[in-house]
Coordinates of N, CA and C in Angstrom, one line a residue:
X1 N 96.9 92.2 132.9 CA 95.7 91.9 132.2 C 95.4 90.4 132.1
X2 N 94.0 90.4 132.3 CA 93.7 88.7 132.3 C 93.4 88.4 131.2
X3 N 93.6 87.1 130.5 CA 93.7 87.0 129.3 C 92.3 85.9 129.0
X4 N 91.8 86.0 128.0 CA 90.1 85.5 127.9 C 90.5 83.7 128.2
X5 N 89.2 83.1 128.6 CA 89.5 81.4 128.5 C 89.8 81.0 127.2
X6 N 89.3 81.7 125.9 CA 89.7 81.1 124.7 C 90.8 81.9 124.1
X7 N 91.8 82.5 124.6 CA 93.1 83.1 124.1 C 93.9 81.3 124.3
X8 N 95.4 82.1 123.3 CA 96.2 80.9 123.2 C 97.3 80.7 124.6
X9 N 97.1 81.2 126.1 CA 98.1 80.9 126.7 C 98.5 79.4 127.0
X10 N 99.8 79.5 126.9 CA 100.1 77.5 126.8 C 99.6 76.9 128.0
X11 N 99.5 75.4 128.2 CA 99.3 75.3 129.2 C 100.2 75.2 130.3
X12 N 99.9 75.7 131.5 CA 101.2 74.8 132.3 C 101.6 74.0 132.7
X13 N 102.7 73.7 132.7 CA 103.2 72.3 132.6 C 102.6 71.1 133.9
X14 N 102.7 72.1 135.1 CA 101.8 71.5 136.3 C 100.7 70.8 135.9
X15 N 99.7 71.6 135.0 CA 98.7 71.3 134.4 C 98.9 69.8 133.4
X16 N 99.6 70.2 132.7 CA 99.7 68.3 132.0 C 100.3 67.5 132.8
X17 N 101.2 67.7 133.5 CA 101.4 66.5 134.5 C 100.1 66.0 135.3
X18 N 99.4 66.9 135.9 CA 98.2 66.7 136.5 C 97.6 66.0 135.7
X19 N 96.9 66.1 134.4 CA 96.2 65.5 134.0 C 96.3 64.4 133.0
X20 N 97.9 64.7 133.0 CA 98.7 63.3 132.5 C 98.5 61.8 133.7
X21 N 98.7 62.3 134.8 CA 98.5 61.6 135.7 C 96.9 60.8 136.4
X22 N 96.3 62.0 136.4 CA 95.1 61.3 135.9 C 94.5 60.4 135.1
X23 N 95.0 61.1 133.7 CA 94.6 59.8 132.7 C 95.2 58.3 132.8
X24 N 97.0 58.5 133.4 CA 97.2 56.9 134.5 C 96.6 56.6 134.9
X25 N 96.0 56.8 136.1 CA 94.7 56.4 137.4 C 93.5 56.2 136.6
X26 N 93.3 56.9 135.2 CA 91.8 55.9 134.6 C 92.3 54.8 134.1
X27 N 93.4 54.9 133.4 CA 94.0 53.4 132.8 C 93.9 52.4 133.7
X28 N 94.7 52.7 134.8 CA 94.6 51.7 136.0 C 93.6 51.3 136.4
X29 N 92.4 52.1 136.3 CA 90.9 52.1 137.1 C 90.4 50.9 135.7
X30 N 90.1 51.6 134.4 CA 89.6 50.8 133.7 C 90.1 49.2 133.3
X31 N 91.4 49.3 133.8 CA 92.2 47.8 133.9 C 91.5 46.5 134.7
X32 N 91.9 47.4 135.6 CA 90.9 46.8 136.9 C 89.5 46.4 136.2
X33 N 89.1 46.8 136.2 CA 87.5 46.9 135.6 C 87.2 45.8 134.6
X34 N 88.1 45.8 133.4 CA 88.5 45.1 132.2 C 89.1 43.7 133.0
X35 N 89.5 43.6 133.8 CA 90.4 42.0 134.4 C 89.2 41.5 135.6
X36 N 88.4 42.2 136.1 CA 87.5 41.5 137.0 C 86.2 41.2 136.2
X37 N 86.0 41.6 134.9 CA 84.9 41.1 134.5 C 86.1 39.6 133.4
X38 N 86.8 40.2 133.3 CA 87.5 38.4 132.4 C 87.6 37.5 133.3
X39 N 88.0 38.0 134.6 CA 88.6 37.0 135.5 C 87.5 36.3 136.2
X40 N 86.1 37.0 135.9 CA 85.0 36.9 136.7 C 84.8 35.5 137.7
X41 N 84.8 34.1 137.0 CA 84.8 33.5 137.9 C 86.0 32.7 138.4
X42 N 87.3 32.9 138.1 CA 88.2 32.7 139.1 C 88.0 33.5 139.9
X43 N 87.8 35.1 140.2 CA 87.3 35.9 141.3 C 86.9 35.7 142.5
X44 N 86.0 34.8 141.5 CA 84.5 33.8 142.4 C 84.8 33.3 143.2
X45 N 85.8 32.3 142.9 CA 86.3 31.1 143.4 C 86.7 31.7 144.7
X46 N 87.4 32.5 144.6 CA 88.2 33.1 145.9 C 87.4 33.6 146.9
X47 N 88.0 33.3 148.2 CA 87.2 34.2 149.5 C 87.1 35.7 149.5
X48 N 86.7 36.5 149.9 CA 86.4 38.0 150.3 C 85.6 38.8 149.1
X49 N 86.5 39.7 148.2 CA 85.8 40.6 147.8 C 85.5 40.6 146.6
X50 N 83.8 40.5 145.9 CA 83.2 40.4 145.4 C 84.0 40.6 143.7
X51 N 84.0 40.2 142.6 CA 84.4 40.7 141.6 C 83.5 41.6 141.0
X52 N 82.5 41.8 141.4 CA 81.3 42.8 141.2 C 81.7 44.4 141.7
X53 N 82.4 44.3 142.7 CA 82.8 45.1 143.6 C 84.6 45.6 142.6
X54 N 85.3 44.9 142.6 CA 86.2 45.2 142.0 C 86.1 46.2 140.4
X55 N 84.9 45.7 139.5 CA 85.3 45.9 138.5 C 83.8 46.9 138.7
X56 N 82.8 47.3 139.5 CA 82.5 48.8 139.8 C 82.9 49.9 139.9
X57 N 84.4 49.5 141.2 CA 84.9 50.5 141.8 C 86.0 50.6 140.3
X58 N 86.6 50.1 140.0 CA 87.5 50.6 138.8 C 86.7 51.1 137.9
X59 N 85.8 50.8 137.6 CA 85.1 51.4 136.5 C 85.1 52.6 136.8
X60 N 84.3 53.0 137.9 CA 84.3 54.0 138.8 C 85.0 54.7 138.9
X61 N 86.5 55.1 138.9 CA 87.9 55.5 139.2 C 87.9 56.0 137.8
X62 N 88.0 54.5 136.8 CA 88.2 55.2 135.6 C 87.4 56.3 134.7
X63 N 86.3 56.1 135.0 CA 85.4 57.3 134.6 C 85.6 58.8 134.8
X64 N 85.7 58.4 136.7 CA 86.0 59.9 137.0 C 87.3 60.5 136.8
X65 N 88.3 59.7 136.8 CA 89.5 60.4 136.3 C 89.2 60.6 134.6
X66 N 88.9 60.0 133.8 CA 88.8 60.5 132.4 C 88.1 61.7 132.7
X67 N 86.9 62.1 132.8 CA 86.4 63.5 133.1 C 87.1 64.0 133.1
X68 N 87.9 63.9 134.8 CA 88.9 65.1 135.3 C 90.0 65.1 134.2
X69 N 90.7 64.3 133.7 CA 91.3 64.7 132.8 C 90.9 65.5 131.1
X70 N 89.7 64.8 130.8 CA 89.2 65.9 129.6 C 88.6 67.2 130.3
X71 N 88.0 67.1 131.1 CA 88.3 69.0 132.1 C 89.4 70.1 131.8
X72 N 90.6 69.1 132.5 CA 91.9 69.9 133.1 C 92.3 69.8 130.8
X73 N 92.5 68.7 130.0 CA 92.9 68.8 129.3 C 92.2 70.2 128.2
X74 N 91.0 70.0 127.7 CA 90.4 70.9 126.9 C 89.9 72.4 127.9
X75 N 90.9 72.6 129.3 CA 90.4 73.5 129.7 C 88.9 74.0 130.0
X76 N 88.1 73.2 131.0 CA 87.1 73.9 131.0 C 86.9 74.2 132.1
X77 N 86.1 75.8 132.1 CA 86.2 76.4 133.8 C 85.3 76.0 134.9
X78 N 85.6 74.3 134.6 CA 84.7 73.8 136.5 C 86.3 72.9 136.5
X79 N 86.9 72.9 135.8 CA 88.2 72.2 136.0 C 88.8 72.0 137.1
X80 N 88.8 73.1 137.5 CA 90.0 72.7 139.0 C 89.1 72.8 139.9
X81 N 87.9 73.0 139.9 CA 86.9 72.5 141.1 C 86.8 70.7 141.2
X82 N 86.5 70.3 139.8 CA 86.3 69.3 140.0 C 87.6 68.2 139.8
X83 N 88.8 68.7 139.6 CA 90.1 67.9 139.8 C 90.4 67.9 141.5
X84 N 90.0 69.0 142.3 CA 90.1 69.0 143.8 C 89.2 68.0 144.5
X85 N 87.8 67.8 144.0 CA 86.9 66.9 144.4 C 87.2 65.6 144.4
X86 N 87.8 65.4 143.0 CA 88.0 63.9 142.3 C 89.2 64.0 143.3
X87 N 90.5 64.7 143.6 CA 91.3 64.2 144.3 C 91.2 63.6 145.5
X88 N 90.2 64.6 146.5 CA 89.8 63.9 147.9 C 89.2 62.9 147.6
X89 N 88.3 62.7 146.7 CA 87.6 61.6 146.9 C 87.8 60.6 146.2
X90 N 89.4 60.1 145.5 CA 90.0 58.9 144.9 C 90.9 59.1 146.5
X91 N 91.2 60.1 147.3 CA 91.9 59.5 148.2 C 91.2 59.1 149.6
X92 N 90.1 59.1 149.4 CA 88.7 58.5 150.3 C 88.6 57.4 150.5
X93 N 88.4 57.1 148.6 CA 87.8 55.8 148.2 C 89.5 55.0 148.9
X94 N 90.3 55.0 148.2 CA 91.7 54.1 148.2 C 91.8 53.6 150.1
X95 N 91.8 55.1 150.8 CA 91.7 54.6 152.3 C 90.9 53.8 152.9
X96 N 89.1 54.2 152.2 CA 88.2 53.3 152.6 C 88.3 51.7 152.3
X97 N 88.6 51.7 151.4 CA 88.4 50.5 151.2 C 90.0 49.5 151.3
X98 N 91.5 50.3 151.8 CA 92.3 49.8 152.7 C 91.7 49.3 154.1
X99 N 91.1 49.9 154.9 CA 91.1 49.7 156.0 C 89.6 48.8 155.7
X100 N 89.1 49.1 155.2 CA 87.4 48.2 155.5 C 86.8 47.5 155.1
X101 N 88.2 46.8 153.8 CA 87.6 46.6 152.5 C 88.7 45.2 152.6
X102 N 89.8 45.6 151.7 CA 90.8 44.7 151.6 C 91.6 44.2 152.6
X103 N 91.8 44.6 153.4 CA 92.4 44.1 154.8 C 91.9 44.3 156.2
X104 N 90.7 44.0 155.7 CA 90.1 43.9 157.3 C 90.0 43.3 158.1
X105 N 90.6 43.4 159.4 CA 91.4 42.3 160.5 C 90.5 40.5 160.7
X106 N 89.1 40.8 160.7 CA 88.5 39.5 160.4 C 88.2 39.2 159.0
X107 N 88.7 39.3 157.8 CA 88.6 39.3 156.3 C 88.1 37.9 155.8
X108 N 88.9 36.9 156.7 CA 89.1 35.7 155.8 C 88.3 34.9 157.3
X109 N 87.5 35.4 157.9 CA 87.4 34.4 158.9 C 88.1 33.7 160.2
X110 N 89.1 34.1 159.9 CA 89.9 33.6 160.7 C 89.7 33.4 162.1
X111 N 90.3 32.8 163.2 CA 90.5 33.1 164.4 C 91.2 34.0 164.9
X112 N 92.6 34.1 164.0 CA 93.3 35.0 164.6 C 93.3 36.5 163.3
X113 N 93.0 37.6 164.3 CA 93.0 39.0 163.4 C 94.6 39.0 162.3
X114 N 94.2 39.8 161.5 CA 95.5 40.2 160.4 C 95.6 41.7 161.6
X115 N 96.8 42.1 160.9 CA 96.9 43.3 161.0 C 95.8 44.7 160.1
X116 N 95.7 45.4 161.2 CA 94.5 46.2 160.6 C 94.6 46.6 159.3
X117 N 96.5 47.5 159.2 CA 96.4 48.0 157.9 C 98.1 47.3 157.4
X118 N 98.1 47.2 156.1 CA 99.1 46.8 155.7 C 100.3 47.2 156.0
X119 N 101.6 46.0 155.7 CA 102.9 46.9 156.6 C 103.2 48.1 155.5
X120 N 103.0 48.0 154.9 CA 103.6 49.6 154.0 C 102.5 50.5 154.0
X121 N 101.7 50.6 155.1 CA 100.4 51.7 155.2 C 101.5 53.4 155.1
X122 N 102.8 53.3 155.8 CA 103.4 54.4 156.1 C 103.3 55.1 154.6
X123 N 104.2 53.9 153.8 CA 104.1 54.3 152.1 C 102.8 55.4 151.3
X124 N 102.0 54.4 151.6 CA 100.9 54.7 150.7 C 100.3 56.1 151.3
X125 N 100.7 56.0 152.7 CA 100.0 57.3 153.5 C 100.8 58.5 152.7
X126 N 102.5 58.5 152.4 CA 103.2 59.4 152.1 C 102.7 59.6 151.0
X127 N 102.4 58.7 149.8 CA 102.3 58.9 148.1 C 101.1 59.4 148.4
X128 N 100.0 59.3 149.4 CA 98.5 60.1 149.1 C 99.0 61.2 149.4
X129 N 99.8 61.6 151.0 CA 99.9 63.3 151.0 C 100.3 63.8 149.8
X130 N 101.4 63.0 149.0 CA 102.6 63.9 148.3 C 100.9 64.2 146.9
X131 N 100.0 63.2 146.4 CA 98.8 63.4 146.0 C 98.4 64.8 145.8
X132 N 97.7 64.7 147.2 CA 96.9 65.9 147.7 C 97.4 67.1 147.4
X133 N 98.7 67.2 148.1 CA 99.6 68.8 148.3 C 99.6 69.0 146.3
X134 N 100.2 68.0 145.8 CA 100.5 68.6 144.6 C 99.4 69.0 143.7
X135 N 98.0 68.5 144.1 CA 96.5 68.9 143.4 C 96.3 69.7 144.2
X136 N 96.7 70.4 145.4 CA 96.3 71.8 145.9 C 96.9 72.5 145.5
X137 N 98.8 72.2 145.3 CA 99.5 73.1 144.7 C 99.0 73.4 143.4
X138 N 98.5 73.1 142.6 CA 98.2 72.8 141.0 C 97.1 74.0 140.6
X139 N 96.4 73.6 141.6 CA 94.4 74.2 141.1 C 94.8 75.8 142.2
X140 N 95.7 75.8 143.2 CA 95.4 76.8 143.9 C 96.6 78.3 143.0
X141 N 97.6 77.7 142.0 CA 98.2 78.8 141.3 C 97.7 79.7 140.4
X142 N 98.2 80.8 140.3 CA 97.6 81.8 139.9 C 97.8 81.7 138.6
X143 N 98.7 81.2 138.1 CA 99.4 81.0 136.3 C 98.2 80.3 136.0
X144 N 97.5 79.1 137.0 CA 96.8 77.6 136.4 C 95.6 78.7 136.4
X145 N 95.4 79.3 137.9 CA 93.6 80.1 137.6 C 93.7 80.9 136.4
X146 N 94.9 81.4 136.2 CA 94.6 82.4 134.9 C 94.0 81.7 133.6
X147 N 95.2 80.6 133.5 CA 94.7 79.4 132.2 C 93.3 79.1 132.4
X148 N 92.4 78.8 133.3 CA 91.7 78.4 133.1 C 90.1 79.5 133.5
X149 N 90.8 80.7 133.5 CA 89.5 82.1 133.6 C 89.1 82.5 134.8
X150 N 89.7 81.8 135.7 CA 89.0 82.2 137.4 C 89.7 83.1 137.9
X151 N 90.7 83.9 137.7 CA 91.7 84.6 138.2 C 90.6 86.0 138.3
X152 N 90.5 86.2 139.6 CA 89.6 87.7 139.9 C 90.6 88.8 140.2
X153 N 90.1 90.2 139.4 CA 91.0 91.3 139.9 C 90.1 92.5 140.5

């Protein structure tokens, strides 16, 4: 028996870590955000990327992760559609703007290129998959669809 969206099943635990983790990545996002508008014109001062740009894109981050996390938190049923969205596309934005943004081989002018992507690109590649898989694992269980009403019989 499937149990109604407003019965008391607890949540699972997958579930608050998920959206515990979330609400990190808005903190981080709104930090960001909060330090490029203080820091505004030392920002300035510096070559490349805009502080305009900096404290958009976090703002940005932080918003949509707070959503996704009052979604996944108060359970509501666009929840794990829109925790899958927000995941590919915080791991979009992060790649995009690695490769095309913050370290791009002519960045600073130079004569001679940087390296395209940073030396710990391996890293960051592994902590996105390990990301992804665990917000597929999360939204695709049947305990999480039941919690949250989508479970079809």
């Amino acid at each position: 028996m499937i149990e109604p969206v407003g019965s008391t099943l607890p949540r699972p635990r997958s579930v608050t870590l998920l959206a515990l983790g979330m609400l990190a990545i808005a903190a981080f996002g709104l930090l960001r955000a909060y330090l490029a508008i203080r820091q505004w014109q030392f920002l300035a001062a510096w070559p490349g990327v805009s502080p305009a740009y900096l404290a958009f894109g976090g703002l940005a981050v932080g918003l949509l992760c707070l959503w996704v996390f009052w979604a996944l938190w108060w359970r509501k049923t666009f929840a794990l559609r829109l925790t899958w969205a927000a995941a590919w596309t915080l791991a979009l934005a992060y790649w995009l703007d690695q490769v095309f943004v913050a370290d791009h081989p002519y960045h600073y002018s130079s004569t001679l290129p940087k390296a395209f992507l940073q030396h710990n690109w391996p890293f960051a590649a592994g902590v996105t998959l390990v990301f992804l898989f665990y917000t597929a694992w999360v939204v695709r269980r049947v305990k999480v669809k039941t919690y949250y009403g989508e479970t079809n019989e």
